[in-house]
JSON list of C-alpha atoms and ligand atoms in Angstrom, two decimals:
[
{"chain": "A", "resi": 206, "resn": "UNK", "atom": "CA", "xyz": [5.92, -0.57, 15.86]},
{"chain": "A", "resi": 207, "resn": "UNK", "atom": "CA", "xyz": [3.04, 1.73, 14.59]},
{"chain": "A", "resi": 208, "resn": "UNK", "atom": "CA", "xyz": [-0.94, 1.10, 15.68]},
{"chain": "A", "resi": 209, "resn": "UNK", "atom": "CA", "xyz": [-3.36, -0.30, 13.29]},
{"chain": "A", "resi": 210, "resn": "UNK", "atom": "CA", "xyz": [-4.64, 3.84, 13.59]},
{"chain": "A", "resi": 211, "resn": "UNK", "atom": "CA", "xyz": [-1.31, 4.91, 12.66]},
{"chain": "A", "resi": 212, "resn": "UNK", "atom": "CA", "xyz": [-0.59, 2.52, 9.89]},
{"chain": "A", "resi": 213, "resn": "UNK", "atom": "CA", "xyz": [-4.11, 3.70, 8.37]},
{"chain": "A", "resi": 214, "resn": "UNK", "atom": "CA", "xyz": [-3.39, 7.47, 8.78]},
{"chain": "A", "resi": 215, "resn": "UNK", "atom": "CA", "xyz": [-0.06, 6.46, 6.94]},
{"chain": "A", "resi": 216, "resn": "UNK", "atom": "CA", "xyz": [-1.65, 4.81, 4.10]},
{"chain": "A", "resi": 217, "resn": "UNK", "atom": "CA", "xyz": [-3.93, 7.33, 3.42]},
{"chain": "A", "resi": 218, "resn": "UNK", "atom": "CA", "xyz": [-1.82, 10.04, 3.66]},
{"chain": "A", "resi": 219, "resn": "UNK", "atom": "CA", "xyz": [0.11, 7.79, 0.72]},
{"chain": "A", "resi": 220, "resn": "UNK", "atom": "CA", "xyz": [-2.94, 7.53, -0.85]},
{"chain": "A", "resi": 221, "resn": "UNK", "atom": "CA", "xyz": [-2.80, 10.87, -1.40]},
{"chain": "A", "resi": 222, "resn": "UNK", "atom": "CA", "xyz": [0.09, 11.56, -2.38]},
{"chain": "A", "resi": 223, "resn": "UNK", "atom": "CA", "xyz": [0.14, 9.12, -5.02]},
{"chain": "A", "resi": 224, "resn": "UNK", "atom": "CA", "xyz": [-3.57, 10.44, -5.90]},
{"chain": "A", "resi": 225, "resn": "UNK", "atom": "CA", "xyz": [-4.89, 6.82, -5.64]},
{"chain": "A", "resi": 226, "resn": "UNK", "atom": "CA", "xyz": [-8.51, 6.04, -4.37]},
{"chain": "A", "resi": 227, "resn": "UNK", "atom": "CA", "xyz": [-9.40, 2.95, -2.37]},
{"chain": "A", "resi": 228, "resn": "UNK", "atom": "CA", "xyz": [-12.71, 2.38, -1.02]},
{"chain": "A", "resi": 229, "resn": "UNK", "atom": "CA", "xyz": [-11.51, 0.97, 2.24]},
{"chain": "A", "resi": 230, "resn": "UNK", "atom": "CA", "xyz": [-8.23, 0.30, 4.24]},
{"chain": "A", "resi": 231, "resn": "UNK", "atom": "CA", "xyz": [-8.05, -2.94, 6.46]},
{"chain": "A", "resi": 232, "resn": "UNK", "atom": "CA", "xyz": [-5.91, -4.87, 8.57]},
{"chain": "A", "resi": 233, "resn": "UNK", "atom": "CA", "xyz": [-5.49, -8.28, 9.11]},
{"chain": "A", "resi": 234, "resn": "UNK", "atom": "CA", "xyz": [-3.07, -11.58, 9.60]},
{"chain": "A", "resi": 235, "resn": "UNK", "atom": "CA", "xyz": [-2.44, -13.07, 5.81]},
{"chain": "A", "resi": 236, "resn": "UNK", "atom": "CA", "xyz": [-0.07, -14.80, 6.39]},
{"chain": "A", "resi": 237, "resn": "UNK", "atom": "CA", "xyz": [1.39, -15.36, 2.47]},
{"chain": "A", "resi": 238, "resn": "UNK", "atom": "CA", "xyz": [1.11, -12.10, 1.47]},
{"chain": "A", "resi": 239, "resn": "UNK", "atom": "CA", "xyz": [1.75, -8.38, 2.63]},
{"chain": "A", "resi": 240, "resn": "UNK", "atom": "CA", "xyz": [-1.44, -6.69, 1.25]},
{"chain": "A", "resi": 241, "resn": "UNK", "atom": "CA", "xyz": [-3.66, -7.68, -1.75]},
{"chain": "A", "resi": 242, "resn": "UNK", "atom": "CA", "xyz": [-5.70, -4.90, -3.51]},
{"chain": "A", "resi": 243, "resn": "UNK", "atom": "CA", "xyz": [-9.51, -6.43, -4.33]},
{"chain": "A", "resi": 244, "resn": "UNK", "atom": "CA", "xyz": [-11.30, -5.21, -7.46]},
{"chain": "A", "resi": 245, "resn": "UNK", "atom": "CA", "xyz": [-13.71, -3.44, -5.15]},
{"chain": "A", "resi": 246, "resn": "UNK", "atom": "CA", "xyz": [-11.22, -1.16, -4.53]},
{"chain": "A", "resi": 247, "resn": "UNK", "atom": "CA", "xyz": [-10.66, -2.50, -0.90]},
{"chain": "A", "resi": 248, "resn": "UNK", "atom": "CA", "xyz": [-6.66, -2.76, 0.19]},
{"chain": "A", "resi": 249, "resn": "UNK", "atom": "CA", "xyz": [-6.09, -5.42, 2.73]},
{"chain": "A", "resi": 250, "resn": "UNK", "atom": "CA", "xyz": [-2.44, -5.45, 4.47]},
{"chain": "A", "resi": 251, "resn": "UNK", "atom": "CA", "xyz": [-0.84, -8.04, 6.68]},
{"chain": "A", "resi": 252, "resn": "UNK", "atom": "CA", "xyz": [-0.61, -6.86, 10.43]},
{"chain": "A", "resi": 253, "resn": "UNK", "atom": "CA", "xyz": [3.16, -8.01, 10.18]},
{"chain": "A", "resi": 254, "resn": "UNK", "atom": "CA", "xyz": [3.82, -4.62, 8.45]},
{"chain": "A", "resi": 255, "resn": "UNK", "atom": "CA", "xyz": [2.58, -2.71, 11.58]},
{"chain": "A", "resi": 256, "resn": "UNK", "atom": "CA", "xyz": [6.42, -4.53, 12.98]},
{"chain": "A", "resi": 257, "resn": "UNK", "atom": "CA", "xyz": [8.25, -3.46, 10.00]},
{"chain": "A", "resi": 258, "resn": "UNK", "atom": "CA", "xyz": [10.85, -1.04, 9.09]},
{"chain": "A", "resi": 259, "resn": "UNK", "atom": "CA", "xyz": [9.29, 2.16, 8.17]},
{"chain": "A", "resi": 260, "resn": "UNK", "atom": "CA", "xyz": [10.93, 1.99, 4.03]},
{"chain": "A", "resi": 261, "resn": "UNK", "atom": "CA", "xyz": [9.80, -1.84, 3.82]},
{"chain": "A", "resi": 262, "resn": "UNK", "atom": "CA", "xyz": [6.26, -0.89, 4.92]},
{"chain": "A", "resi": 263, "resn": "UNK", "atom": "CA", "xyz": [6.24, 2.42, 2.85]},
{"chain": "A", "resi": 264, "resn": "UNK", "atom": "CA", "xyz": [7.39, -0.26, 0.06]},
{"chain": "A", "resi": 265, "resn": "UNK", "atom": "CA", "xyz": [4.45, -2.29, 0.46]},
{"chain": "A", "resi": 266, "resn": "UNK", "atom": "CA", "xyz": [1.96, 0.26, 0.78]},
{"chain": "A", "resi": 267, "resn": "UNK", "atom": "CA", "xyz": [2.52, 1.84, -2.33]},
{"chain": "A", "resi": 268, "resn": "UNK", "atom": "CA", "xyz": [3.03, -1.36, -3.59]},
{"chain": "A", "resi": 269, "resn": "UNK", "atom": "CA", "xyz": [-0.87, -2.15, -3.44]},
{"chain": "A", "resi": 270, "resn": "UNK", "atom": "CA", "xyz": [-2.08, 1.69, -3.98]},
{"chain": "A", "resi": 271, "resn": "UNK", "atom": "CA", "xyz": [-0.84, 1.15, -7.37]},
{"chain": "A", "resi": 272, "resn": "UNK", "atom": "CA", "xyz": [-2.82, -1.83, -7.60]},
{"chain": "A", "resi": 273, "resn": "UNK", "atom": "CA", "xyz": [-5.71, 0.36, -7.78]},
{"chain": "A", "resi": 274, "resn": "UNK", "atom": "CA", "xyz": [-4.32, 1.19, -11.12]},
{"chain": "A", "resi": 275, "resn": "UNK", "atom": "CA", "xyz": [-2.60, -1.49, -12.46]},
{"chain": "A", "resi": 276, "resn": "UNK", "atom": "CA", "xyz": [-3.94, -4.63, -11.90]},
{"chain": "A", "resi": 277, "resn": "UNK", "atom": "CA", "xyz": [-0.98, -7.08, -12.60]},
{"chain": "A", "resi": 278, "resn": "UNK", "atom": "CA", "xyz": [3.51, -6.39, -12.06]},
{"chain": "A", "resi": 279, "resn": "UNK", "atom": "CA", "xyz": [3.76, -5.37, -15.84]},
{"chain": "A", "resi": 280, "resn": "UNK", "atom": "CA", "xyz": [6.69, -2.85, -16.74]},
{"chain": "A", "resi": 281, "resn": "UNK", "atom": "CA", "xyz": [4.58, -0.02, -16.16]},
{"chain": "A", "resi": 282, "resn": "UNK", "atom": "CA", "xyz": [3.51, -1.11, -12.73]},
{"chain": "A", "resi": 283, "resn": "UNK", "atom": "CA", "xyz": [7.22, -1.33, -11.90]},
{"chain": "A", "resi": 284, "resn": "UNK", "atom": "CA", "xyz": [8.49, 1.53, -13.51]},
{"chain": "A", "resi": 285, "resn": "UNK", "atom": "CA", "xyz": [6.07, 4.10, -11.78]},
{"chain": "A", "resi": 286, "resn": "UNK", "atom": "CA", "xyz": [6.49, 2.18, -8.51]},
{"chain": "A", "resi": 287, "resn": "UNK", "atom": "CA", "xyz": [10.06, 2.94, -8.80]},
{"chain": "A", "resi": 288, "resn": "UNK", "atom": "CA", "xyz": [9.73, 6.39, -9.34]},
{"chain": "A", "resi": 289, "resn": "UNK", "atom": "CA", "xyz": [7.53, 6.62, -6.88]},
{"chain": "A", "resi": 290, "resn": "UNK", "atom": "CA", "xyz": [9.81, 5.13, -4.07]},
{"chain": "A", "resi": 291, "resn": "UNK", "atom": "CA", "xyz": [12.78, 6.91, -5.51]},
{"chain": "A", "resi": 292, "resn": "UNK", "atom": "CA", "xyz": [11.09, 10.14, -4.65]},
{"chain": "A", "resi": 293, "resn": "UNK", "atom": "CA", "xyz": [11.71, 11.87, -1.07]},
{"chain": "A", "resi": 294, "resn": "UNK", "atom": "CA", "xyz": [8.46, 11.87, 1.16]},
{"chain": "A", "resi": 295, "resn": "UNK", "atom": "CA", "xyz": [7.21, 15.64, 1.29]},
{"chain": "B", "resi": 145, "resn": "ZN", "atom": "ZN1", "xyz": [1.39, -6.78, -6.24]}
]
């Protein structure tokens, strides 16, 4: 289990590495869904991830940073979202 601190440290650290750009990180019970990415820029994630493996929650993080650049699960979302999670955390 990671803190909601810890968790946000880890997604912008991500964020970085990935070069993406949201306005705001948040936290909070969704209950459906792991994160959603609005069109302000602002990435919410379920607190259930906080629980979760370390690779599952890396998953969904960069899951929703690419968001920020690809709005909907086209090819090219997945295809650069593979690559990214193929590639071996610096
Ligand atoms: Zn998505």
């Amino acid at each position: 289990m990671v803190s909601k601190e810890e968790f946000k440290r880890e997604v912008w650290k991500f964020a970085e590495d990935i070069n993406a750009k949201p306005e705001q990180i948040r936290l909070r019970d969704m209950k459906l869904k792991k994160g959603s990415c609005s069109r302000k820029k602002i990435i919410t994630f379920d607190k259930s991830l906080l629980n979760m493996d370390p690779s599952l929650r890396r998953e969904a993080i960069i899951h929703e940073l690419l968001h920020l650049r690809y709005r909907h699960h086209g090819k090219l979302f997945k295809a650069v979202l593979k690559t990214y999670l193929n590639e071996e955390v610096p």
